[in-house]
Amino acid sequence: MATTTQLKQQIQAGAYDAALTELYTAAQVPAQRARYLQTIEGFERHFGAGREGRLYSAPGRTEIGGNHTDHNNGVVMAAAVDLDILAVVAKNDDNCVRLISHGFGKIDDIDLSVLTPQPEESEHSASLIRGVAAGFAQRGGKLGGFDAYSTSHVLRGSGLSSSAAFEVCLGAIFRSEYNGGDFEKFSQVEIAKIGQYAENVFFGKPSGLLDQTACAVGSAISIDFKDPAAPVVEKVAFDLAAKGYALCISDTKGSHADLTDDYAAIRREMESVAACFGKKVLREVDEQDFLAAIPAVRAKTGDRAVLRAIHFYNECRRAVALREAVERDEFDAFLRLIVAGGHSSFEYNQNAYSIHAPQQQGVPLALAISQSVLEGRGAWRLQGGGFAGTIQAFVPLDLLDTYRAAIDGVFGAGSCHVLTVRNHGAIEVVPEL
């Protein structure tokens, strides 16, 4: 194992350039090399120089199809992107995790002898650290302390799943540092499940498993959550550049901070429909039975729950159709499905903005701008939890400058991010990936 001093020397000498190219593209190597050096130096400032350490990275993700279907055991398509969390990690002998995230100042100091939810940590990063550790312990994993310094390019509150990236990065750290890098016992999907457990039980957000799986596995993937204990994950070859398109994620600068109840209501209402049939989730309810029973169901659950259930069934079909369109090289059909899914999320799932703050409608505004620029040539949709954060667009390369100028003109310079699909999930970064 290298010391932090040696890691810096190796990065400066270009030993990590192939890995950086693999993770971020060749064009980004100089900037990423500088970022890695700065992150190591940040670790040294807080925890001391010359310690033996490792580098870890976990990507954000973009949801391509299957908006809010995962928590009801549905089907999704998603992709890891080249915005990531980077962490420098060194073991300690104190059985505590001490983690500092760049830009936040406060250190999380977690005693690993306490592995139950702490109320004061709810909705804070400390709860995720403790929750991931608890998830490992429950699966017979070994635990131990470490010091870590992290930097993140995954936009917080943006729909790119910064929390999921953080969770699965922690999972990769515990796996490599204390469990011998055991990918059989702690596979990428198992790491995702541990992350979801931490978020549901310790953080207090009732998320599904889409975000963590996409961040942990990497690449473009299709996930069927019919059996959430054993989700079926398939990688999908996805080359936008070959089609003359770019993937754009536009940040509308809205915060997710006060939206936990909005997210929870979607899951709660879908499950209330399932409960009308004596089932826990919609995947267990036959769609035709649901459609036939709408008059009785709406009387019990309300119309919004019925509309969200309609979205669930249609969106699961769309997620399958999106994967099939990519596999069949039917890109025009893919674009049409993206737009249709966006309309369903807005109109039926109703997660384009919060009814508690109707004056804040950055996501609908970004969608309207996207439609005005791209209609007939590209595709656009809200993504992720919704209500605030980012939208996604597939933009013809000859319209990219026009589209970026339109988005940045409303939401500020740098709001439109042009991303690539990353083929690696949560990993230890070594010179030869």
GROMACS .gro file of N, CA, C and O in nm, residues 174-241:
model
  272
  174PHE      N    1  -1.552   0.003   0.322
  174PHE     CA    2  -1.558  -0.106   0.421
  174PHE      C    3  -1.522  -0.240   0.357
  174PHE      O    4  -1.456  -0.324   0.418
  175ARG      N    5  -1.565  -0.262   0.234
  175ARG     CA    6  -1.535  -0.388   0.165
  175ARG      C    7  -1.385  -0.406   0.146
  175ARG      O    8  -1.330  -0.514   0.173
  176SER      N    9  -1.317  -0.303   0.098
  176SER     CA   10  -1.173  -0.316   0.070
  176SER      C   11  -1.088  -0.308   0.195
  176SER      O   12  -0.991  -0.384   0.211
  177GLU      N   13  -1.122  -0.218   0.287
  177GLU     CA   14  -1.036  -0.195   0.403
  177GLU      C   15  -1.045  -0.307   0.507
  177GLU      O   16  -0.946  -0.341   0.570
  178TYR      N   17  -1.165  -0.364   0.524
  178TYR     CA   18  -1.182  -0.459   0.634
  178TYR      C   19  -1.241  -0.594   0.593
  178TYR      O   20  -1.256  -0.682   0.678
  179ASN      N   21  -1.276  -0.610   0.466
  179ASN     CA   22  -1.336  -0.736   0.423
  179ASN      C   23  -1.265  -0.796   0.301
  179ASN      O   24  -1.325  -0.870   0.223
  180GLY      N   25  -1.139  -0.762   0.286
  180GLY     CA   26  -1.054  -0.825   0.186
  180GLY      C   27  -1.099  -0.806   0.043
  180GLY      O   28  -1.065  -0.887  -0.044
  181GLY      N   29  -1.178  -0.701   0.017
  181GLY     CA   30  -1.227  -0.680  -0.119
  181GLY      C   31  -1.314  -0.795  -0.168
  181GLY      O   32  -1.309  -0.832  -0.285
  182ASP      N   33  -1.395  -0.851  -0.077
  182ASP     CA   34  -1.475  -0.970  -0.106
  182ASP      C   35  -1.598  -0.932  -0.189
  182ASP      O   36  -1.704  -0.898  -0.135
  183PHE      N   37  -1.584  -0.942  -0.323
  183PHE     CA   38  -1.695  -0.908  -0.413
  183PHE      C   39  -1.800  -1.018  -0.418
  183PHE      O   40  -1.911  -0.994  -0.466
  184GLU      N   41  -1.768  -1.136  -0.369
  184GLU     CA   42  -1.868  -1.244  -0.369
  184GLU      C   43  -1.969  -1.221  -0.258
  184GLU      O   44  -2.090  -1.229  -0.280
  185LYS      N   45  -1.920  -1.190  -0.140
  185LYS     CA   46  -2.010  -1.164  -0.028
  185LYS      C   47  -2.069  -1.024  -0.034
  185LYS      O   48  -2.187  -1.003  -0.001
  186PHE      N   49  -1.988  -0.928  -0.078
  186PHE     CA   50  -2.032  -0.789  -0.085
  186PHE      C   51  -2.023  -0.741  -0.230
  186PHE      O   52  -1.937  -0.661  -0.266
  187SER      N   53  -2.111  -0.796  -0.312
  187SER     CA   54  -2.117  -0.758  -0.454
  187SER      C   55  -2.163  -0.613  -0.466
  187SER      O   56  -2.206  -0.550  -0.368
  188GLN      N   57  -2.156  -0.561  -0.588
  188GLN     CA   58  -2.203  -0.424  -0.609
  188GLN      C   59  -2.350  -0.410  -0.574
  188GLN      O   60  -2.392  -0.309  -0.516
  189VAL      N   61  -2.431  -0.510  -0.607
  189VAL     CA   62  -2.573  -0.504  -0.574
  189VAL      C   63  -2.593  -0.512  -0.423
  189VAL      O   64  -2.679  -0.443  -0.366
  190GLU      N   65  -2.513  -0.593  -0.354
  190GLU     CA   66  -2.524  -0.602  -0.208
  190GLU      C   67  -2.483  -0.470  -0.144
  190GLU      O   68  -2.544  -0.425  -0.045
  191ILE      N   69  -2.380  -0.407  -0.199
  191ILE     CA   70  -2.340  -0.275  -0.150
  191ILE      C   71  -2.455  -0.176  -0.167
  191ILE      O   72  -2.482  -0.092  -0.080
  192ALA      N   73  -2.526  -0.186  -0.280
  192ALA     CA   74  -2.642  -0.099  -0.303
  192ALA      C   75  -2.751  -0.123  -0.199
  192ALA      O   76  -2.811  -0.028  -0.147
  193LYS      N   77  -2.777  -0.248  -0.166
  193LYS     CA   78  -2.879  -0.279  -0.065
  193LYS      C   79  -2.841  -0.223   0.071
  193LYS      O   80  -2.927  -0.172   0.145
  194ILE      N   81  -2.714  -0.231   0.104
  194ILE     CA   82  -2.668  -0.175   0.232
  194ILE      C   83  -2.689  -0.024   0.232
  194ILE      O   84  -2.734   0.034   0.332
  195GLY      N   85  -2.660   0.042   0.120
  195GLY     CA   86  -2.682   0.185   0.109
  195GLY      C   87  -2.829   0.222   0.125
  195GLY      O   88  -2.863   0.319   0.194
  196GLN      N   89  -2.917   0.145   0.061
  196GLN     CA   90  -3.060   0.172   0.076
  196GLN      C   91  -3.105   0.155   0.221
  196GLN      O   92  -3.183   0.235   0.272
  197TYR      N   93  -3.055   0.049   0.285
  197TYR     CA   94  -3.089   0.026   0.426
  197TYR      C   95  -3.047   0.147   0.511
  197TYR      O   96  -3.124   0.196   0.595
  198ALA      N   97  -2.926   0.198   0.488
  198ALA     CA   98  -2.879   0.313   0.564
  198ALA      C   99  -2.969   0.434   0.541
  198ALA      O  100  -3.003   0.508   0.635
  199GLU      N  101  -3.010   0.454   0.417
  199GLU     CA  102  -3.093   0.571   0.385
  199GLU      C  103  -3.234   0.557   0.441
  199GLU      O  104  -3.292   0.652   0.492
  200ASN      N  105  -3.290   0.437   0.433
  200ASN     CA  106  -3.427   0.414   0.482
  200ASN      C  107  -3.433   0.419   0.634
  200ASN      O  108  -3.518   0.488   0.692
  201VAL      N  109  -3.345   0.345   0.700
  201VAL     CA  110  -3.358   0.321   0.844
  201VAL      C  111  -3.285   0.426   0.927
  201VAL      O  112  -3.333   0.469   1.032
  202PHE      N  113  -3.168   0.470   0.882
  202PHE     CA  114  -3.087   0.562   0.962
  202PHE      C  115  -3.108   0.707   0.921
  202PHE      O  116  -3.121   0.795   1.006
  203PHE      N  117  -3.108   0.735   0.790
  203PHE     CA  118  -3.126   0.872   0.742
  203PHE      C  119  -3.272   0.915   0.751
  203PHE      O  120  -3.304   1.030   0.777
  204GLY      N  121  -3.363   0.819   0.724
  204GLY     CA  122  -3.506   0.848   0.735
  204GLY      C  123  -3.575   0.884   0.606
  204GLY      O  124  -3.683   0.943   0.606
  205LYS      N  125  -3.515   0.844   0.492
  205LYS     CA  126  -3.578   0.870   0.363
  205LYS      C  127  -3.619   0.738   0.300
  205LYS      O  128  -3.534   0.650   0.280
  206PRO      N  129  -3.747   0.720   0.265
  206PRO     CA  130  -3.794   0.590   0.216
  206PRO      C  131  -3.767   0.569   0.067
  206PRO      O  132  -3.858   0.550  -0.013
  207SER      N  133  -3.642   0.570   0.029
  207SER     CA  134  -3.605   0.556  -0.112
  207SER      C  135  -3.616   0.411  -0.156
  207SER      O  136  -3.613   0.319  -0.076
  208GLY      N  137  -3.628   0.393  -0.288
  208GLY     CA  138  -3.617   0.260  -0.345
  208GLY      C  139  -3.471   0.225  -0.364
  208GLY      O  140  -3.381   0.286  -0.304
  209LEU      N  141  -3.444   0.130  -0.452
  209LEU     CA  142  -3.308   0.078  -0.469
  209LEU      C  143  -3.244   0.122  -0.601
  209LEU      O  144  -3.131   0.087  -0.631
  210LEU      N  145  -3.315   0.201  -0.681
  210LEU     CA  146  -3.262   0.243  -0.810
  210LEU      C  147  -3.130   0.318  -0.795
  210LEU      O  148  -3.030   0.284  -0.859
  211ASP      N  149  -3.131   0.423  -0.713
  211ASP     CA  150  -3.016   0.513  -0.706
  211ASP      C  151  -2.890   0.439  -0.665
  211ASP      O  152  -2.784   0.451  -0.728
  212GLN      N  153  -2.901   0.363  -0.558
  212GLN     CA  154  -2.783   0.294  -0.506
  212GLN      C  155  -2.731   0.190  -0.606
  212GLN      O  156  -2.610   0.174  -0.621
  213THR      N  157  -2.823   0.119  -0.672
  213THR     CA  158  -2.779   0.016  -0.768
  213THR      C  159  -2.706   0.079  -0.885
  213THR      O  160  -2.600   0.031  -0.927
  214ALA      N  161  -2.761   0.187  -0.940
  214ALA     CA  162  -2.697   0.252  -1.054
  214ALA      C  163  -2.560   0.306  -1.016
  214ALA      O  164  -2.463   0.294  -1.092
  215CYS      N  165  -2.548   0.366  -0.896
  215CYS     CA  166  -2.420   0.420  -0.852
  215CYS      C  167  -2.320   0.309  -0.822
  215CYS      O  168  -2.200   0.324  -0.847
  216ALA      N  169  -2.367   0.199  -0.767
  216ALA     CA  170  -2.277   0.091  -0.728
  216ALA      C  171  -2.228   0.011  -0.848
  216ALA      O  172  -2.110  -0.026  -0.856
  217VAL      N  173  -2.316  -0.016  -0.943
  217VAL     CA  174  -2.285  -0.106  -1.055
  217VAL      C  175  -2.211  -0.034  -1.167
  217VAL      O  176  -2.118  -0.087  -1.227
  218GLY      N  177  -2.253   0.089  -1.199
  218GLY     CA  178  -2.192   0.161  -1.310
  218GLY      C  179  -2.250   0.120  -1.444
  218GLY      O  180  -2.335   0.031  -1.454
  219SER      N  181  -2.209   0.191  -1.550
  219SER     CA  182  -2.254   0.166  -1.687
  219SER      C  183  -2.402   0.206  -1.701
  219SER      O  184  -2.463   0.261  -1.610
  220ALA      N  185  -2.459   0.181  -1.819
  220ALA     CA  186  -2.603   0.190  -1.837
  220ALA      C  187  -2.661   0.054  -1.804
  220ALA      O  188  -2.608  -0.049  -1.847
  221ILE      N  189  -2.768   0.053  -1.725
  221ILE     CA  190  -2.823  -0.073  -1.679
  221ILE      C  191  -2.974  -0.072  -1.680
  221ILE      O  192  -3.038   0.034  -1.669
  222SER      N  193  -3.030  -0.191  -1.694
  222SER     CA  194  -3.171  -0.214  -1.672
  222SER      C  195  -3.184  -0.295  -1.543
  222SER      O  196  -3.106  -0.387  -1.520
  223ILE      N  197  -3.280  -0.257  -1.457
  223ILE     CA  198  -3.299  -0.325  -1.330
  223ILE      C  199  -3.445  -0.363  -1.313
  223ILE      O  200  -3.532  -0.276  -1.324
  224ASP      N  201  -3.470  -0.490  -1.287
  224ASP     CA  202  -3.604  -0.537  -1.255
  224ASP      C  203  -3.608  -0.570  -1.107
  224ASP      O  204  -3.537  -0.659  -1.060
  225PHE      N  205  -3.692  -0.498  -1.033
  225PHE     CA  206  -3.699  -0.513  -0.888
  225PHE      C  207  -3.816  -0.602  -0.843
  225PHE      O  208  -3.863  -0.590  -0.730
  226LYS      N  209  -3.863  -0.690  -0.931
  226LYS     CA  210  -3.975  -0.776  -0.893
  226LYS      C  211  -3.946  -0.848  -0.762
  226LYS      O  212  -4.031  -0.858  -0.675
  227ASP      N  213  -3.824  -0.900  -0.748
  227ASP     CA  214  -3.777  -0.955  -0.620
  227ASP      C  215  -3.670  -0.860  -0.569
  227ASP      O  216  -3.553  -0.870  -0.609
  228PRO      N  217  -3.705  -0.767  -0.480
  228PRO     CA  218  -3.606  -0.667  -0.437
  228PRO      C  219  -3.487  -0.726  -0.364
  228PRO      O  220  -3.382  -0.662  -0.356
  229ALA      N  221  -3.502  -0.848  -0.314
  229ALA     CA  222  -3.388  -0.913  -0.249
  229ALA      C  223  -3.286  -0.963  -0.351
  229ALA      O  224  -3.171  -0.988  -0.317
  230ALA      N  225  -3.330  -0.980  -0.476
  230ALA     CA  226  -3.242  -1.028  -0.582
  230ALA      C  227  -3.277  -0.958  -0.713
  230ALA      O  228  -3.328  -1.020  -0.807
  231PRO      N  229  -3.254  -0.825  -0.721
  231PRO     CA  230  -3.290  -0.753  -0.843
  231PRO      C  231  -3.211  -0.805  -0.963
  231PRO      O  232  -3.094  -0.843  -0.951
  232VAL      N  233  -3.277  -0.807  -1.079
  232VAL     CA  234  -3.213  -0.853  -1.201
  232VAL      C  235  -3.150  -0.732  -1.270
  232VAL      O  236  -3.221  -0.640  -1.313
  233VAL      N  237  -3.018  -0.731  -1.278
  233VAL     CA  238  -2.943  -0.617  -1.333
  233VAL      C  239  -2.878  -0.659  -1.463
  233VAL      O  240  -2.804  -0.758  -1.468
  234GLU      N  241  -2.905  -0.585  -1.569
  234GLU     CA  242  -2.845  -0.613  -1.700
  234GLU      C  243  -2.778  -0.486  -1.752
  234GLU      O  244  -2.840  -0.380  -1.753
  235LYS      N  245  -2.654  -0.499  -1.795
  235LYS     CA  246  -2.585  -0.385  -1.856
  235LYS      C  247  -2.632  -0.368  -2.000
  235LYS      O  248  -2.662  -0.465  -2.069
  236VAL      N  249  -2.638  -0.242  -2.043
  236VAL     CA  250  -2.689  -0.209  -2.176
  236VAL      C  251  -2.585  -0.123  -2.247
  236VAL      O  252  -2.544  -0.018  -2.195
  237ALA      N  253  -2.540  -0.166  -2.365
  237ALA     CA  254  -2.446  -0.084  -2.444
  237ALA      C  255  -2.517   0.044  -2.487
  237ALA      O  256  -2.625   0.040  -2.545
  238PHE      N  257  -2.455   0.157  -2.459
  238PHE     CA  258  -2.524   0.284  -2.478
  238PHE      C  259  -2.423   0.388  -2.523
  238PHE      O  260  -2.347   0.442  -2.443
  239ASP      N  261  -2.418   0.418  -2.654
  239ASP     CA  262  -2.319   0.509  -2.711
  239ASP      C  263  -2.390   0.626  -2.777
  239ASP      O  264  -2.424   0.622  -2.895
  240LEU      N  265  -2.413   0.731  -2.699
  240LEU     CA  266  -2.484   0.848  -2.751
  240LEU      C  267  -2.404   0.921  -2.857
  240LEU      O  268  -2.460   0.970  -2.956
  241ALA      N  269  -2.274   0.930  -2.836
  241ALA     CA  270  -2.191   1.006  -2.930
  241ALA      C  271  -2.200   0.947  -3.070
  241ALA      O  272  -2.198   1.021  -3.170
   0.00000   0.00000   0.00000
